[in-house]
CSV table of C-alpha atoms and ligand atoms in Angstrom, one decimal:
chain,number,residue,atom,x,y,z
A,12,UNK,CA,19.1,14.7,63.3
A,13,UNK,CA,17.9,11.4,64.0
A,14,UNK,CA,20.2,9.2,66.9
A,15,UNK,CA,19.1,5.9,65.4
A,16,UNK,CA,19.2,4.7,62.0
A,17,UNK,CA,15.9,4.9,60.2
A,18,UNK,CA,14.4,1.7,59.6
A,19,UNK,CA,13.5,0.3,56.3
A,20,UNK,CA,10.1,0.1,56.9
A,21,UNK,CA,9.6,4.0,56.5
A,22,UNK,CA,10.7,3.1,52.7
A,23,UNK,CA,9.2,0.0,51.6
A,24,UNK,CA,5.6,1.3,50.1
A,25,UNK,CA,7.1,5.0,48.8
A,26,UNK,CA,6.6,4.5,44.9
A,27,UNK,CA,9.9,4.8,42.4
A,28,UNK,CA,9.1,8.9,41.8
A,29,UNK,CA,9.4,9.4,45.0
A,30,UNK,CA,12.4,7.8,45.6
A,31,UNK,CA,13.8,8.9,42.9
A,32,UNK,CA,13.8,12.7,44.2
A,33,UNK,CA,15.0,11.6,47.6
A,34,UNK,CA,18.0,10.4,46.0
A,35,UNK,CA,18.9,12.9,44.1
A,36,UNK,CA,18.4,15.0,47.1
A,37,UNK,CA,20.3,13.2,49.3
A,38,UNK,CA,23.0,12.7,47.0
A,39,UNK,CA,23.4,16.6,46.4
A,40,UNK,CA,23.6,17.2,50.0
A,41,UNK,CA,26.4,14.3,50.4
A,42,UNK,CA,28.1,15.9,47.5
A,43,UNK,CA,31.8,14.3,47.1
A,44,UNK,CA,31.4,12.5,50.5
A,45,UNK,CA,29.8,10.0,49.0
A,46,UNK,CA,30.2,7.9,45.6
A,47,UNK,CA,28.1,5.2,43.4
A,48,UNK,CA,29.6,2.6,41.9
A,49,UNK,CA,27.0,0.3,39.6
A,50,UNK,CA,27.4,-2.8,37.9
A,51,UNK,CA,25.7,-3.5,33.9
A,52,UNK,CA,23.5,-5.6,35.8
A,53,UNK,CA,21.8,-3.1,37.8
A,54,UNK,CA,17.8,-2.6,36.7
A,55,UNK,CA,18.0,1.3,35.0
A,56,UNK,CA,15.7,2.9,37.8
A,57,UNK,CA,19.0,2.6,40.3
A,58,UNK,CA,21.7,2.3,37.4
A,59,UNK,CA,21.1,5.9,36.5
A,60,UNK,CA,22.6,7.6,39.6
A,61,UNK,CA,25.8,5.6,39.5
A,62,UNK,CA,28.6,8.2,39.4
A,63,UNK,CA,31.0,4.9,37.8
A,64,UNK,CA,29.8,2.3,36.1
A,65,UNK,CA,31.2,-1.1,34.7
A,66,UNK,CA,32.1,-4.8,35.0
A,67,UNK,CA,33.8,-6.3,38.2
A,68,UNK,CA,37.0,-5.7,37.2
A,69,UNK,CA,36.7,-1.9,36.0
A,70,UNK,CA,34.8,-0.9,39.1
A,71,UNK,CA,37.8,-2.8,41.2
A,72,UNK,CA,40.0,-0.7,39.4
A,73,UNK,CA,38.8,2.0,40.3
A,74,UNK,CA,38.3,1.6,43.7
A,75,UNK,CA,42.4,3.3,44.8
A,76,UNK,CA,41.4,6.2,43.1
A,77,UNK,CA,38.1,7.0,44.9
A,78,UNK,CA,38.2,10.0,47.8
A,79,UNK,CA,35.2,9.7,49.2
A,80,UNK,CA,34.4,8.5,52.5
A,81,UNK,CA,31.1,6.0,51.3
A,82,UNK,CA,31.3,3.6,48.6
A,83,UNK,CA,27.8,3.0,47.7
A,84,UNK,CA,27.8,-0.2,45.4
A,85,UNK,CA,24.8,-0.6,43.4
A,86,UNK,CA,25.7,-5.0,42.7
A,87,UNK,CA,25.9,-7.8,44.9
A,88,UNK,CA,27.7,-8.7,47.7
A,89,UNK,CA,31.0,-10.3,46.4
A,90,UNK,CA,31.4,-6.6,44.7
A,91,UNK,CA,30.9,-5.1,47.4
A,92,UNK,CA,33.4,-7.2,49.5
A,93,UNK,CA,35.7,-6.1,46.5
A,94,UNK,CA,35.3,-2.6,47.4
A,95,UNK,CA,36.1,-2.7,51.1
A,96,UNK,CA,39.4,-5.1,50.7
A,97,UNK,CA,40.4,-2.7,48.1
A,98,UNK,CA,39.6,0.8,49.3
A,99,UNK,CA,41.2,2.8,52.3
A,100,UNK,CA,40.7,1.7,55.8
A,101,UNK,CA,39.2,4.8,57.0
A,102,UNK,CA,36.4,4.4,53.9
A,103,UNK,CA,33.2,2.9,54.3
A,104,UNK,CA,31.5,0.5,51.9
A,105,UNK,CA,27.8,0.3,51.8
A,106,UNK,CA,25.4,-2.6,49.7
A,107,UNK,CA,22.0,-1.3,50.2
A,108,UNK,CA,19.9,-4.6,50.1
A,109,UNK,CA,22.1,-7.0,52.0
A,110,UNK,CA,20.4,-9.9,50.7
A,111,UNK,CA,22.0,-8.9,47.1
A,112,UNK,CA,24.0,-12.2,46.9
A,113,UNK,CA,24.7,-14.2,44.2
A,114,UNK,CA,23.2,-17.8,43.4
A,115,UNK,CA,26.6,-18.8,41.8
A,116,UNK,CA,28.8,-17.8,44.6
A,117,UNK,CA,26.5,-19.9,46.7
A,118,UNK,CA,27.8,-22.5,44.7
A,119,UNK,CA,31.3,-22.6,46.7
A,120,UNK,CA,32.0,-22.1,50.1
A,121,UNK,CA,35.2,-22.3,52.3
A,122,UNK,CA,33.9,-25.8,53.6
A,123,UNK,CA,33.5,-27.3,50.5
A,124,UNK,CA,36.9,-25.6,49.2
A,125,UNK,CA,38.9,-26.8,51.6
A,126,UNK,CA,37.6,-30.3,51.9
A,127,UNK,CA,38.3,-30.0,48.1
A,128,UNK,CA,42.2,-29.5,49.0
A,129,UNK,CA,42.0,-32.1,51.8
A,130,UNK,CA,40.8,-34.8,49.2
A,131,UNK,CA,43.4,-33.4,46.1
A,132,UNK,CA,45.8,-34.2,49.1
A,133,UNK,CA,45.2,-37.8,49.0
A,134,UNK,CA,46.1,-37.9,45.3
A,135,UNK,CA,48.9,-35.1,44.9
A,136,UNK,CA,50.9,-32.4,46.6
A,137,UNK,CA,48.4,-29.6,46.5
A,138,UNK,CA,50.6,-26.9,47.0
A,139,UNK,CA,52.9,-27.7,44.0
A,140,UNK,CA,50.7,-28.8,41.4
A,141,UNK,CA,47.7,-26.7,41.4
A,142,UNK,CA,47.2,-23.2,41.1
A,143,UNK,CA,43.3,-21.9,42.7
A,144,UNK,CA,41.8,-19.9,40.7
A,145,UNK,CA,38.3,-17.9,42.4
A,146,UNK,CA,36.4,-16.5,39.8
A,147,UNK,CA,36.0,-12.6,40.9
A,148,UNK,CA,32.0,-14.0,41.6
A,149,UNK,CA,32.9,-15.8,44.9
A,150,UNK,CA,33.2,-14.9,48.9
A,151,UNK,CA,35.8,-13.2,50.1
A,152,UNK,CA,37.1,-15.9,52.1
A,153,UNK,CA,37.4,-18.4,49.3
A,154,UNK,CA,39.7,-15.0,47.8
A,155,UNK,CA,41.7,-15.3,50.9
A,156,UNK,CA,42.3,-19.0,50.6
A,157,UNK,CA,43.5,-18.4,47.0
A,158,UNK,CA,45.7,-15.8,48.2
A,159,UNK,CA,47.4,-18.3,50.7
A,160,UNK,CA,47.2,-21.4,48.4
A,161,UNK,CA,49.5,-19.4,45.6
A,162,UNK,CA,46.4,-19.1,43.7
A,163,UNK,CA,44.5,-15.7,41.9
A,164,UNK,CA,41.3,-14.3,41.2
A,165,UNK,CA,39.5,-13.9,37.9
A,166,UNK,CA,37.0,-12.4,36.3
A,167,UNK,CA,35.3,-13.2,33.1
A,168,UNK,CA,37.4,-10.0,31.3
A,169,UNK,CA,40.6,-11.0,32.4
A,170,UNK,CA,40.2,-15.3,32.5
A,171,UNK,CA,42.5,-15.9,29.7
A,172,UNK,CA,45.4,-13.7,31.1
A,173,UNK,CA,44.7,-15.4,34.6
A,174,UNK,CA,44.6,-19.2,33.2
A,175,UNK,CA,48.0,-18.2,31.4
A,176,UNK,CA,49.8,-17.0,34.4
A,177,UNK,CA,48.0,-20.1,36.5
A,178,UNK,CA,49.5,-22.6,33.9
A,179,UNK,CA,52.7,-20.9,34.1
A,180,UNK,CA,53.0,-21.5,38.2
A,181,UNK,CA,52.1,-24.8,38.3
A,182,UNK,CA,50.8,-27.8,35.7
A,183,UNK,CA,47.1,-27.5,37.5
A,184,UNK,CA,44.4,-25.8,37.8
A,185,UNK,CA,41.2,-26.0,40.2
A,186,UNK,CA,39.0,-23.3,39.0
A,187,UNK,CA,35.9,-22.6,40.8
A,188,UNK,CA,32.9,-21.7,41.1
A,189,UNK,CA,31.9,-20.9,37.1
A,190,UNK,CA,32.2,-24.4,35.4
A,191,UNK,CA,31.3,-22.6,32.3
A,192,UNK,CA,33.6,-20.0,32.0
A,193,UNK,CA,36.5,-22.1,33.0
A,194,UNK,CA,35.8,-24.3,30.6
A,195,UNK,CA,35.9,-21.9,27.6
A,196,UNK,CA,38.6,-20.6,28.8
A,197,UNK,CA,40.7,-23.7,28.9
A,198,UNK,CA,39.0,-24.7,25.4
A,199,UNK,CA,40.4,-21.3,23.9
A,200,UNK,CA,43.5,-21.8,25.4
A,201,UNK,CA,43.8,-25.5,23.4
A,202,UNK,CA,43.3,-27.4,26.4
A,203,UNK,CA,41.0,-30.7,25.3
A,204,UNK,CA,38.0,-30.9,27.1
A,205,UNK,CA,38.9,-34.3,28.5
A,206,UNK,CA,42.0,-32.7,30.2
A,207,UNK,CA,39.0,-30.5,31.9
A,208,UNK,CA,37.0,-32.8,34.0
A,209,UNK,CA,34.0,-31.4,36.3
A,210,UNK,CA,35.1,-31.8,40.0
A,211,UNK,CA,32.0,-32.6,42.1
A,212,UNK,CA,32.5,-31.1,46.0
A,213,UNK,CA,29.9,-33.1,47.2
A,214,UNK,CA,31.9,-36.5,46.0
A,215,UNK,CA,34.9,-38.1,47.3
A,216,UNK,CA,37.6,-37.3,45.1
A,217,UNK,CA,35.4,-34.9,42.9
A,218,UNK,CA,33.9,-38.0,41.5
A,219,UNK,CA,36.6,-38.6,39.4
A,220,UNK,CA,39.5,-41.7,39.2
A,221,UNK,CA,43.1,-40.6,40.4
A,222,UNK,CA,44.3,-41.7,36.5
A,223,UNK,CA,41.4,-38.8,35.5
A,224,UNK,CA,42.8,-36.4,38.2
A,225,UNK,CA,46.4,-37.0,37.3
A,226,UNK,CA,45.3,-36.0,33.9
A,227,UNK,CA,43.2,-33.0,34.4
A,228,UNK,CA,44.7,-29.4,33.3
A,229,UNK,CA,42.3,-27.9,34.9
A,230,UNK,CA,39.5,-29.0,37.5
A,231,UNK,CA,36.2,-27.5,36.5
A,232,UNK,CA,34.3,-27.0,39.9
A,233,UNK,CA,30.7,-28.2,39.6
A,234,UNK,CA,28.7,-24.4,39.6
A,235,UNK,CA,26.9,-22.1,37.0
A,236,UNK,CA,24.8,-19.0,36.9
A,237,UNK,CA,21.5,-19.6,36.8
A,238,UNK,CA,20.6,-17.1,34.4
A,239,UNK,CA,23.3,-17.6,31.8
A,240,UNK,CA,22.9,-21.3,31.8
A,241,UNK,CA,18.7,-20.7,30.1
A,242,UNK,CA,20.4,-20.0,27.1
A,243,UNK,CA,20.5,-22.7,24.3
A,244,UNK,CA,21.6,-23.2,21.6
A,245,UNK,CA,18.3,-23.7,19.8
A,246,UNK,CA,17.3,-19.7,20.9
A,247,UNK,CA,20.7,-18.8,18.2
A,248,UNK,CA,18.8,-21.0,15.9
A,249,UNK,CA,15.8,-18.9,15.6
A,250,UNK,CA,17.4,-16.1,15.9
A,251,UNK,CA,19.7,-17.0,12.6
A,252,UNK,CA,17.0,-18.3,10.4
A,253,UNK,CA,15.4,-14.9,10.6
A,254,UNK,CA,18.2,-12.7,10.8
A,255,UNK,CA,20.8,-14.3,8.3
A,256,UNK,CA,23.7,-11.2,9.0
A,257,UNK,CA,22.8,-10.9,12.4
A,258,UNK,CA,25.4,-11.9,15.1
A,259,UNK,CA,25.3,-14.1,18.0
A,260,UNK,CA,27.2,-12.7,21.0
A,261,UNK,CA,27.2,-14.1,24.4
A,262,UNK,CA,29.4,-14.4,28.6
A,263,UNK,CA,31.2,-16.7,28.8
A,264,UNK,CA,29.0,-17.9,31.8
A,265,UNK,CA,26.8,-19.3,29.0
A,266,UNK,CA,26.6,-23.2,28.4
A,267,UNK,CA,29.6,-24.6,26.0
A,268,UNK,CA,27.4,-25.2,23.3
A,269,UNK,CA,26.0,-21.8,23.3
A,270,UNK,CA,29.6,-20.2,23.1
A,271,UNK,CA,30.3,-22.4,20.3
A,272,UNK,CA,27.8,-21.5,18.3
A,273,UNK,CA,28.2,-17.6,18.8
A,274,UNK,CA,30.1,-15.3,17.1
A,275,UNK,CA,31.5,-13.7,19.8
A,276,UNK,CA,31.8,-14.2,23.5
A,277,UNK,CA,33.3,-12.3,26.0
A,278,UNK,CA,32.8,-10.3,29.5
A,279,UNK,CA,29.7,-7.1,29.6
A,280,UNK,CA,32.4,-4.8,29.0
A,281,UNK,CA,33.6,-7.0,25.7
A,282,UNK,CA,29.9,-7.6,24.8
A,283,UNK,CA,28.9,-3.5,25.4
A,284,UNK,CA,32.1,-2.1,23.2
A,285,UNK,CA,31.3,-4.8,20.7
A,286,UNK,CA,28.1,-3.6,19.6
A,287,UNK,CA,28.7,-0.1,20.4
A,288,UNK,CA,31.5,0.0,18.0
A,289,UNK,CA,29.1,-2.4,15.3
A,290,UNK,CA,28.2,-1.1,12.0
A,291,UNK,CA,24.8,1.0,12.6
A,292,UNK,CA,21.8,-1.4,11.4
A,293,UNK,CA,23.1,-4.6,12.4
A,294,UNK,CA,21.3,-6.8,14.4
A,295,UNK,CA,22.5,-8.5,17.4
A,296,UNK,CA,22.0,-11.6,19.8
A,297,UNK,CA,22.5,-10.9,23.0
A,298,UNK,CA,23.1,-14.0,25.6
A,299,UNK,CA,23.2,-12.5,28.9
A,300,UNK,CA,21.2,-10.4,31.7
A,301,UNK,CA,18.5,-8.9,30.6
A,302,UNK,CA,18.8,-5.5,32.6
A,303,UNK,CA,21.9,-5.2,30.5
A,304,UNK,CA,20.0,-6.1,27.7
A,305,UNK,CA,16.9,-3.8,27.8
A,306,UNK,CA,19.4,-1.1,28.3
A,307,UNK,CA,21.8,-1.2,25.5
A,308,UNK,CA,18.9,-2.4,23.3
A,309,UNK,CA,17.3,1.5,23.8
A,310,UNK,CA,20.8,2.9,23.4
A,311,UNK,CA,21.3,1.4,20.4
A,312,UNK,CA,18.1,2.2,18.2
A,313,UNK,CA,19.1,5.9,17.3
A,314,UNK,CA,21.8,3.5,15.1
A,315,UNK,CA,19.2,1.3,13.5
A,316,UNK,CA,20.4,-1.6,15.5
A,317,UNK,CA,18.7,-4.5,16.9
A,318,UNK,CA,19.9,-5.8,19.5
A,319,UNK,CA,17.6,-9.0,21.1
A,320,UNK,CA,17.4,-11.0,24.4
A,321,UNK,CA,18.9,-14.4,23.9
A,322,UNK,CA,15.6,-16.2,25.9
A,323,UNK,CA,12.0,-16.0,25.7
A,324,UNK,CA,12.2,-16.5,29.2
A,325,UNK,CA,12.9,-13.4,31.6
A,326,UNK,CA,16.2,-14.2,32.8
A,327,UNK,CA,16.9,-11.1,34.8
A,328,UNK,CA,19.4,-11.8,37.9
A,329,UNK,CA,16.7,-11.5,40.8
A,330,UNK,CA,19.5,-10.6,43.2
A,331,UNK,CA,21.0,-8.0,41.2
A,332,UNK,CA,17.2,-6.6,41.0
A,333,UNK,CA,17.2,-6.5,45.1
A,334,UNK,CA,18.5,-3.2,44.9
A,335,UNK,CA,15.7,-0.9,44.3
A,336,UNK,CA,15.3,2.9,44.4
A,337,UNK,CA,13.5,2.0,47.6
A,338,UNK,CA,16.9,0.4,48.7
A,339,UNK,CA,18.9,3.5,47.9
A,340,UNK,CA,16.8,6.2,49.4
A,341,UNK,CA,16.9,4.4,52.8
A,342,UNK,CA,21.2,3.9,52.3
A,343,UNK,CA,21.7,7.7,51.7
A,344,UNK,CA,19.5,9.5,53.8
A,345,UNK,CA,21.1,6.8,56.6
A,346,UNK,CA,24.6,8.2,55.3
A,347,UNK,CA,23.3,11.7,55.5
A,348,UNK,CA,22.4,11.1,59.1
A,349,UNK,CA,25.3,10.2,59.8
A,350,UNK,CA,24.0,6.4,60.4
A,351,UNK,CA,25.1,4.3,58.0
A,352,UNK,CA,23.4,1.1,57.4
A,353,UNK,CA,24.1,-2.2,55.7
A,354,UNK,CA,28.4,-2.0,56.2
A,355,UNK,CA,30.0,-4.7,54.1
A,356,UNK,CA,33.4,-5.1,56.2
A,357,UNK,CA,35.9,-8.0,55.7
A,358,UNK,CA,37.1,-9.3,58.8
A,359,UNK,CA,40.9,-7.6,58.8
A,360,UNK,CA,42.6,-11.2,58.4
A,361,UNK,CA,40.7,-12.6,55.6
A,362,UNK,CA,40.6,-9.4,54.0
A,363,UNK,CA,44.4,-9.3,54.2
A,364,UNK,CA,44.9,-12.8,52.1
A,365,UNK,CA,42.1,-12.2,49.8
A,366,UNK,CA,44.1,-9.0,48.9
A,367,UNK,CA,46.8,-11.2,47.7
A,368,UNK,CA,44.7,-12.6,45.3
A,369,UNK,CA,43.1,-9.6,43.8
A,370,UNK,CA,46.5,-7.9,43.6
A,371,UNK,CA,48.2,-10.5,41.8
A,372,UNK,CA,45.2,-10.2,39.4
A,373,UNK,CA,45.5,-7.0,38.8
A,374,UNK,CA,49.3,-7.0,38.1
A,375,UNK,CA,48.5,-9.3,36.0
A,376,UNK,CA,46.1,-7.4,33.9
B,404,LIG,O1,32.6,-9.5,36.0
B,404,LIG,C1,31.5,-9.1,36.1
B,404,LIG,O2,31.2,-7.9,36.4
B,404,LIG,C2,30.4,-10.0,35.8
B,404,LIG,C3,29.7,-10.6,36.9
B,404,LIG,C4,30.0,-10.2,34.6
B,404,LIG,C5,30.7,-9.5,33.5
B,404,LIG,O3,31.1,-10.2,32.5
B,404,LIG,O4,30.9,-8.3,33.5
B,405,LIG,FE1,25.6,-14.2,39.9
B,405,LIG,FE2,24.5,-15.0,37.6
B,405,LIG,FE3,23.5,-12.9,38.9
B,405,LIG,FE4,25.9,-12.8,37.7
B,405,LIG,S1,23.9,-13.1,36.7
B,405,LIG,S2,25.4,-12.0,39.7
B,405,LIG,S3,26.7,-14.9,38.1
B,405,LIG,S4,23.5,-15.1,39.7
């Protein structure tokens, strides 16, 4: 057995195959110590050995009922965080490419949060006016200063539920750091879009007038997902002049004008069951990753249905891709020397808060 961990560098040029059978290997040797978790977004040649798969909030919910002593998460690094506030103290929660983040988490950080309540201060009583409201796609620490600040996580399955029980606690909202999927949510609840204004970070006051602020509903913080945001309206176009009875479904993490000209929109979970459960030979619109995508596109042709990549552009999520077979050989045969590698671990403080956040969620839902 080795005493050190094995570097990365003994992994990089093996080819997929062969990585392939030294994870199935390792993982029959771990047996139940270990477990996989994998998000839809997950490219199929590392997706295939999750034991559990889903969205954020299923694989969350799973997390109390796991036994092992490694979570494996095949996803990025807010999931992962996810994992370790959630799970048991004596469990150990690996991400095998740590630089698996995500470009629209970037897009808030505790600075920028908390000058955010500083500036709101100037205007209003922060504490009893506005509820916070992380999306689930967000650093832990900006879950922890929800958790303090009254406020909640969402994800894009539960946002409706969560907006609700915001508006119910106070007569704001700052929701950050998905402008899009805030904003349909508030527009689906019957909240105008004017009552939604964008609050800028990187601006004094958000940008906006106090007469604007004292307004808002909800304060839309200035981020999107690179990814969703390729899709356009004019792709549906196309896609309807040649498919008259096809449907348009896309996330909610899509542009506003995208979600209102598509049939359906809703969360990879909502988007998965919908076209599962279609009619066979149908055909289908798809506006989000394209990992997803590609997979449920294969899945679905024993039913005669088409199912088709919103974009002629590749819009795969290049950090979700990070995490390669290459990736996950080096992670388990680490675990299986007993020299685990790339430990996601939430400082015990922050992890504390941010678990009031996520468990008010998921009383909620
Ligand atoms: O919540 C998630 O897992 C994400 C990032 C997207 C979705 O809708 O499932
Ligand atoms: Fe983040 Fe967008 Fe990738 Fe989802 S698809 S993980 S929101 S960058």
């Amino acid at each position: 057995m080795n005493t050190v961990a094995i570097k990365f560098d003994a992994f990089e040029d093996l080819k997929n195959e062969e990585c392939q059978e030294r994870i199935l290997r390792a993982k029959k040797a771990l047996g139940n110590k270990i477990i996989i978790l994998g998000h839809h977004y997950q490219n199929e040649t590392v997706y295939r050995h999750a034991d559990l798969t889903g969205d954020s909030l299923k694989l969350a919910k799973y997390v109390d009922q796991l036994e092992a002593k490694y979570i494996v998460f095949l996803g990025v690094h807010f999931m992962a965080e996810v994992a370790n506030i959630l799970s048991r103290p004596d469990q150990i929660t690996v991400l095998p490419d740590l630089s698996a983040g995500c470009s629209m988490a970037d897009m808030a950080n505790l600075a920028k949060v908390e000058r955010t309540y500083r500036e709101l201060s100037k205007v209003l009583d922060f504490n009893q006016t506005i509820t916070p409201i992380t999306y689930i796609n967000s650093a832990a620490d900006l879950k922890a200063f929800c958790g303090e600040h009254g406020g909640i996580v969402c994800t894009s399955t539960n946002a409706p539920k969560i907006l609700n029980w915001a508006l119910q606690q106070k007569e704001k909202v700052l929701f950050f750091p998905d402008q899009h999927l805030g904003r349909w949510t508030g527009y689906q609840a019957g909240i105008s879009l004017d009552e939604m204004p964008i609050w800028d970070p990187d601006l004094p006051l958000g940008g906006l007038d106090e007469k604007t602020i004292s307004k808002a509903k909800v304060l839309l913080w200035k981020g999107h997902c690179a990814v969703h945001q390729m899709f356009r309206p004019e792709h549906i176009k196309i896609f309807r002049d040649k498919y008259p009875d096809g449907k348009v479904i896309s996330h909610p993490e899509s542009p506003f004008e995208v979600c209102e000209n598509s049939d359906f929109v809703g969360s990879t979970e909502y988007i998965l069951n919908t076209i599962k459960e279609a009619k066979p030979n149908t055909q289908w619109l798809v506006g989000t990753e394209l990992n997803l995508v590609n997979r449920l596109a294969d899945e679905m042709k024993a039913e005669g249905k088409l199912v088709k990549f919103m974009s002629h552009i590749v819009c795969e999520c290049s950090t979700m891709a990070r995490i390669d077979p290459q990736h996950l050989a080096w992670t388990l045969e680490n675990i299986l020397n007993d020299k685990p590698v790339n430990i996601i671990e939430v400082p015990k403080k922050e992890a504390d808060l941010a678990r009031l956040s996520l468990d008010r969620m998921l009383q909620v839902n």
